[in-house]
Amino acid sequence: MTMPMENSIRAVASTVARGIVDRRSLLIWAALLGIFLLGTALRLHQLDADSFWSDELLTVRTSRLPIPSIIRYQYERALNPPLTFIVTHFFFQCCGESEFGARLPAALLGSLSILLIYGVAVALWTPREGLIAAFLLAVSSHHVQYSQEARHYSLMLFLALLSILFLLKALEKNKLGLWMGFVLCTTLGLYNHYFAFLLLPAALAFGSWVIAERWLSYRKKKASVHPEGAPGDTANPPKQALLLSLSVVLVVVSYLPWLSTLSLIHI
């Protein structure tokens, strides 16, 4: 009689625990959706209320050109990299060359950054910190302002957050696709704005620190607990060190066509 009773109690407890977890997850997703909608509303509110200012006019003028001309124009004059102008060019095809059409990419990318910063915070800590980070970014007056300008800054943060998220997931799961995502987003960031160069050494330093700590832990486990190794571990520090190094090399190689413009930078 005791065993069936104990099994019944465990089954009930497990069901209750699953219900609590499911309810908590639902509340977290509902809160994140509310924060995202709030941030989106703030960024779309009166998006076309003001006329273009001087730097936005440069964006509009450049984005009107065909894509090959955009790349050549920015390259020959050693101006900002071309990605923002290319993105704006496509939005002009859909929304017209209005204040709303020119600023819409920044507003949408700024809104999506709220979800990305949630993902980064959850990868580093917990959903609680993720919601706090998402809310702070959603209501940040500076981020709202730069999400309503037809310039590079909203896309720069979006790509930086996406790059960091790919790096965190790559270090966690050690999958080649995640490393390639890190390479792609970092490279696109460099082709959007020169300030993205600040991310590359920071990512390299962070990744190296994580891998070094994991390597020490891995060696201790291998020597003491699991003489044959640590079966089932997704973290393979030597392989991760190689993939991180190759990722940085790929980013640098991908940027070589634009490297000559660094002699005359216009931020």
Coordinates of C-alpha atoms in Angstrom, one line a residue:
M1 CA 0.0 0.0 0.0
T2 CA 2.9 2.4 0.8
M3 CA 4.5 2.2 -2.7
P4 CA 1.3 3.0 -4.6
M5 CA 0.6 5.9 -2.2
E6 CA 4.1 7.3 -2.6
N7 CA 3.9 7.0 -6.4
S8 CA 0.5 8.8 -6.4
I9 CA 1.9 11.6 -4.3
R10 CA 4.9 12.0 -6.5
A11 CA 2.7 12.0 -9.6
V12 CA 0.4 14.7 -8.1
A13 CA 3.5 16.8 -7.0
S14 CA 5.0 16.5 -10.5
T15 CA 1.8 17.6 -12.1
V16 CA 1.4 20.6 -9.8
A17 CA 5.1 21.5 -10.4
R18 CA 4.6 21.4 -14.2
G19 CA 1.5 23.5 -13.8
I20 CA 3.4 26.1 -11.8
V21 CA 6.2 26.2 -14.3
D22 CA 3.8 26.4 -17.3
R23 CA 1.9 29.3 -15.6
R24 CA 5.2 31.1 -14.8
S25 CA 6.4 30.7 -18.4
L26 CA 3.1 32.0 -19.6
L27 CA 3.4 35.1 -17.4
I28 CA 7.0 35.7 -18.5
W29 CA 6.0 35.6 -22.2
A30 CA 3.0 37.8 -21.6
A31 CA 5.1 40.3 -19.8
L32 CA 7.7 40.3 -22.6
L33 CA 5.0 40.7 -25.2
G34 CA 3.6 43.7 -23.2
I35 CA 7.1 45.3 -23.0
F36 CA 7.7 44.7 -26.7
L37 CA 4.4 46.3 -27.7
L38 CA 5.1 49.2 -25.4
G39 CA 8.5 49.7 -26.9
T40 CA 7.2 49.4 -30.4
A41 CA 4.4 52.0 -29.8
L42 CA 7.0 54.5 -28.4
R43 CA 9.2 54.1 -31.4
L44 CA 6.4 54.4 -34.0
H45 CA 4.6 57.3 -32.2
Q46 CA 4.9 60.4 -34.4
L47 CA 7.7 58.8 -36.4
D48 CA 7.2 61.2 -39.2
A49 CA 6.3 64.3 -37.1
D50 CA 9.6 66.1 -37.7
S51 CA 11.2 66.9 -41.1
F52 CA 14.6 65.3 -42.0
W53 CA 17.6 66.8 -40.3
S54 CA 21.0 67.2 -42.0
D55 CA 22.4 63.7 -41.5
E56 CA 19.1 62.1 -42.3
L57 CA 19.1 64.0 -45.6
L58 CA 22.5 62.3 -46.4
T59 CA 20.9 59.0 -45.7
V60 CA 17.9 59.7 -48.0
R61 CA 20.1 61.0 -50.8
T62 CA 22.4 58.0 -50.7
S63 CA 19.7 55.4 -50.3
R64 CA 18.0 56.7 -53.5
L65 CA 20.9 55.4 -55.5
P66 CA 21.1 51.8 -56.9
I67 CA 22.8 49.4 -54.6
P68 CA 26.1 49.2 -56.6
S69 CA 26.2 53.0 -56.7
I70 CA 25.6 53.1 -52.9
I71 CA 28.6 50.8 -52.3
R72 CA 30.9 52.6 -54.7
Y73 CA 29.9 56.1 -53.4
Q74 CA 30.6 55.2 -49.8
Y75 CA 33.8 53.4 -50.7
E76 CA 35.3 56.0 -52.9
R77 CA 34.7 58.8 -50.4
A78 CA 35.7 56.7 -47.3
L79 CA 32.4 57.5 -45.7
N80 CA 30.3 55.3 -43.4
P81 CA 29.9 51.6 -44.5
P82 CA 26.9 51.0 -46.8
L83 CA 24.6 48.6 -44.9
T84 CA 22.2 51.1 -43.5
F85 CA 21.8 52.8 -46.9
I86 CA 21.1 49.4 -48.5
V87 CA 18.4 48.6 -45.9
T88 CA 16.8 52.0 -46.3
H89 CA 17.0 51.6 -50.1
F90 CA 14.7 48.5 -49.9
F91 CA 12.3 50.2 -47.5
F92 CA 12.0 53.1 -50.0
Q93 CA 10.8 50.5 -52.6
C94 CA 8.0 49.5 -50.2
C95 CA 7.1 52.7 -48.2
G96 CA 8.3 55.5 -50.4
E97 CA 10.8 58.2 -49.8
S98 CA 9.0 59.8 -46.9
E99 CA 10.0 60.6 -43.3
F100 CA 8.1 57.5 -42.2
G101 CA 9.6 55.2 -44.8
A102 CA 13.2 56.4 -44.1
R103 CA 12.8 56.0 -40.3
L104 CA 10.8 52.8 -40.3
P105 CA 13.8 50.5 -40.5
A106 CA 15.4 52.1 -37.4
A107 CA 12.0 51.9 -35.5
L108 CA 11.5 48.2 -36.3
L109 CA 15.1 47.2 -35.5
G110 CA 14.9 49.2 -32.3
S111 CA 11.8 47.3 -31.3
L112 CA 13.4 43.9 -32.1
S113 CA 16.4 44.9 -30.0
I114 CA 14.1 44.7 -27.0
L115 CA 13.6 41.0 -27.6
L116 CA 17.3 40.5 -28.3
I117 CA 18.4 42.1 -25.1
Y118 CA 15.9 39.9 -23.3
G119 CA 17.6 36.9 -24.9
V120 CA 21.1 38.0 -24.0
A121 CA 20.1 38.6 -20.3
V122 CA 18.4 35.2 -20.1
A123 CA 21.5 33.6 -21.6
L124 CA 23.6 35.3 -18.9
W125 CA 21.3 35.2 -16.0
T126 CA 17.5 34.4 -15.7
P127 CA 14.2 35.5 -17.2
R128 CA 13.8 38.0 -14.4
E129 CA 16.9 39.9 -15.5
G130 CA 15.7 39.5 -19.1
L131 CA 12.5 41.3 -18.4
I132 CA 14.2 44.1 -16.5
A133 CA 16.7 44.6 -19.3
A134 CA 13.9 44.5 -22.0
F135 CA 11.8 47.1 -20.0
L136 CA 14.7 49.4 -19.5
L137 CA 15.6 49.4 -23.2
A138 CA 11.9 49.7 -24.2
V139 CA 11.5 53.0 -22.2
S140 CA 15.0 54.4 -22.7
S141 CA 14.6 57.9 -24.1
H142 CA 18.0 57.7 -25.9
H143 CA 17.1 54.4 -27.6
V144 CA 13.7 55.7 -28.6
Q145 CA 15.3 58.8 -30.0
Y146 CA 17.9 56.9 -32.1
S147 CA 15.2 54.4 -33.2
Q148 CA 13.4 57.3 -34.8
E149 CA 16.3 58.5 -36.8
A150 CA 17.2 57.4 -40.3
R151 CA 20.8 56.7 -39.3
H152 CA 23.1 53.8 -38.5
Y153 CA 22.6 53.5 -34.7
S154 CA 19.5 51.4 -34.3
L155 CA 20.9 48.8 -36.7
M156 CA 24.3 48.9 -35.0
L157 CA 22.8 47.9 -31.6
F158 CA 20.5 45.3 -33.2
L159 CA 23.5 43.6 -34.9
A160 CA 25.6 43.9 -31.7
L161 CA 23.0 42.2 -29.6
L162 CA 22.4 39.5 -32.2
S163 CA 26.1 38.9 -32.4
I164 CA 26.5 38.6 -28.6
L165 CA 23.5 36.3 -28.5
F166 CA 25.0 34.0 -31.1
L167 CA 28.3 34.0 -29.3
L168 CA 26.7 33.1 -26.0
K169 CA 24.7 30.2 -27.6
A170 CA 27.8 29.1 -29.5
L171 CA 29.8 28.9 -26.3
E172 CA 26.9 27.0 -24.6
K173 CA 26.0 24.5 -27.4
N174 CA 29.2 24.5 -29.5
K175 CA 27.3 24.2 -32.8
L176 CA 28.9 25.3 -36.1
G177 CA 25.8 27.1 -37.2
L178 CA 25.8 29.3 -34.1
W179 CA 29.5 30.2 -34.7
M180 CA 28.6 31.2 -38.3
G181 CA 25.8 33.3 -37.0
F182 CA 28.3 35.1 -34.8
V183 CA 30.6 35.7 -37.8
L184 CA 27.8 36.9 -40.0
C185 CA 26.3 39.4 -37.5
T186 CA 29.7 40.7 -36.5
T187 CA 30.7 41.2 -40.1
L188 CA 27.4 42.9 -41.0
G189 CA 27.9 45.2 -38.0
L190 CA 31.3 46.3 -39.3
Y191 CA 29.7 47.0 -42.7
N192 CA 27.2 49.2 -40.9
H193 CA 29.3 51.5 -38.7
Y194 CA 32.9 51.7 -37.6
F195 CA 32.0 51.8 -33.9
A196 CA 31.2 48.0 -34.3
F197 CA 35.0 47.5 -34.2
L198 CA 34.6 47.9 -30.4
L199 CA 32.6 44.7 -30.2
L200 CA 35.2 42.4 -31.8
P201 CA 37.9 42.7 -29.1
A202 CA 35.3 42.6 -26.4
A203 CA 33.8 39.4 -27.8
L204 CA 37.2 37.9 -28.2
A205 CA 38.2 38.7 -24.7
F206 CA 34.9 37.4 -23.2
G207 CA 35.0 34.2 -25.3
S208 CA 38.6 33.6 -24.3
W209 CA 37.8 34.0 -20.7
V210 CA 34.8 31.6 -20.8
I211 CA 36.8 29.0 -22.7
A212 CA 39.8 29.3 -20.4
E213 CA 37.7 28.8 -17.3
R214 CA 35.9 25.9 -18.9
W215 CA 39.2 24.4 -20.0
L216 CA 40.5 24.4 -16.4
S217 CA 37.2 22.8 -15.2
Y218 CA 37.3 20.3 -18.0
R219 CA 40.9 19.2 -17.1
K220 CA 40.0 18.8 -13.4
K221 CA 37.0 16.6 -14.3
K222 CA 39.0 14.6 -16.7
A223 CA 41.8 14.0 -14.1
S224 CA 39.6 13.3 -11.1
V225 CA 36.0 12.5 -11.7
H226 CA 36.0 11.1 -15.2
P227 CA 39.4 9.7 -16.2
E228 CA 38.1 8.8 -19.6
G229 CA 36.8 12.3 -20.2
A230 CA 33.5 14.0 -19.7
P231 CA 31.0 12.2 -21.9
G232 CA 27.9 14.1 -22.9
D233 CA 29.5 17.5 -22.5
T234 CA 28.7 19.9 -25.3
A235 CA 31.5 22.1 -24.2
N236 CA 34.8 21.1 -25.8
P237 CA 37.2 23.8 -24.8
P238 CA 40.0 23.0 -27.3
K239 CA 37.4 22.9 -30.1
Q240 CA 35.8 26.1 -28.9
A241 CA 39.1 27.9 -28.8
L242 CA 39.7 26.9 -32.4
L243 CA 36.3 27.9 -33.5
L244 CA 36.5 31.3 -31.8
S245 CA 39.9 32.0 -33.4
L246 CA 38.6 30.9 -36.8
S247 CA 35.5 33.1 -36.4
V248 CA 37.6 36.2 -35.7
V249 CA 39.8 35.3 -38.7
L250 CA 36.7 35.0 -40.9
V251 CA 35.3 38.3 -39.7
V252 CA 38.7 40.0 -40.5
V253 CA 38.9 38.3 -44.0
S254 CA 35.3 39.3 -44.8
Y255 CA 36.1 42.9 -44.0
L256 CA 39.2 43.1 -46.2
P257 CA 37.4 44.6 -49.2
W258 CA 36.5 47.6 -47.0
L259 CA 39.8 47.8 -45.1
S260 CA 41.4 50.6 -47.2
T261 CA 38.7 53.0 -46.2
L262 CA 39.9 53.0 -42.6
S263 CA 42.6 55.6 -43.4
L264 CA 39.9 58.3 -43.7
I265 CA 37.1 57.6 -41.3
H266 CA 34.0 59.8 -41.1
I267 CA 32.0 58.7 -38.0

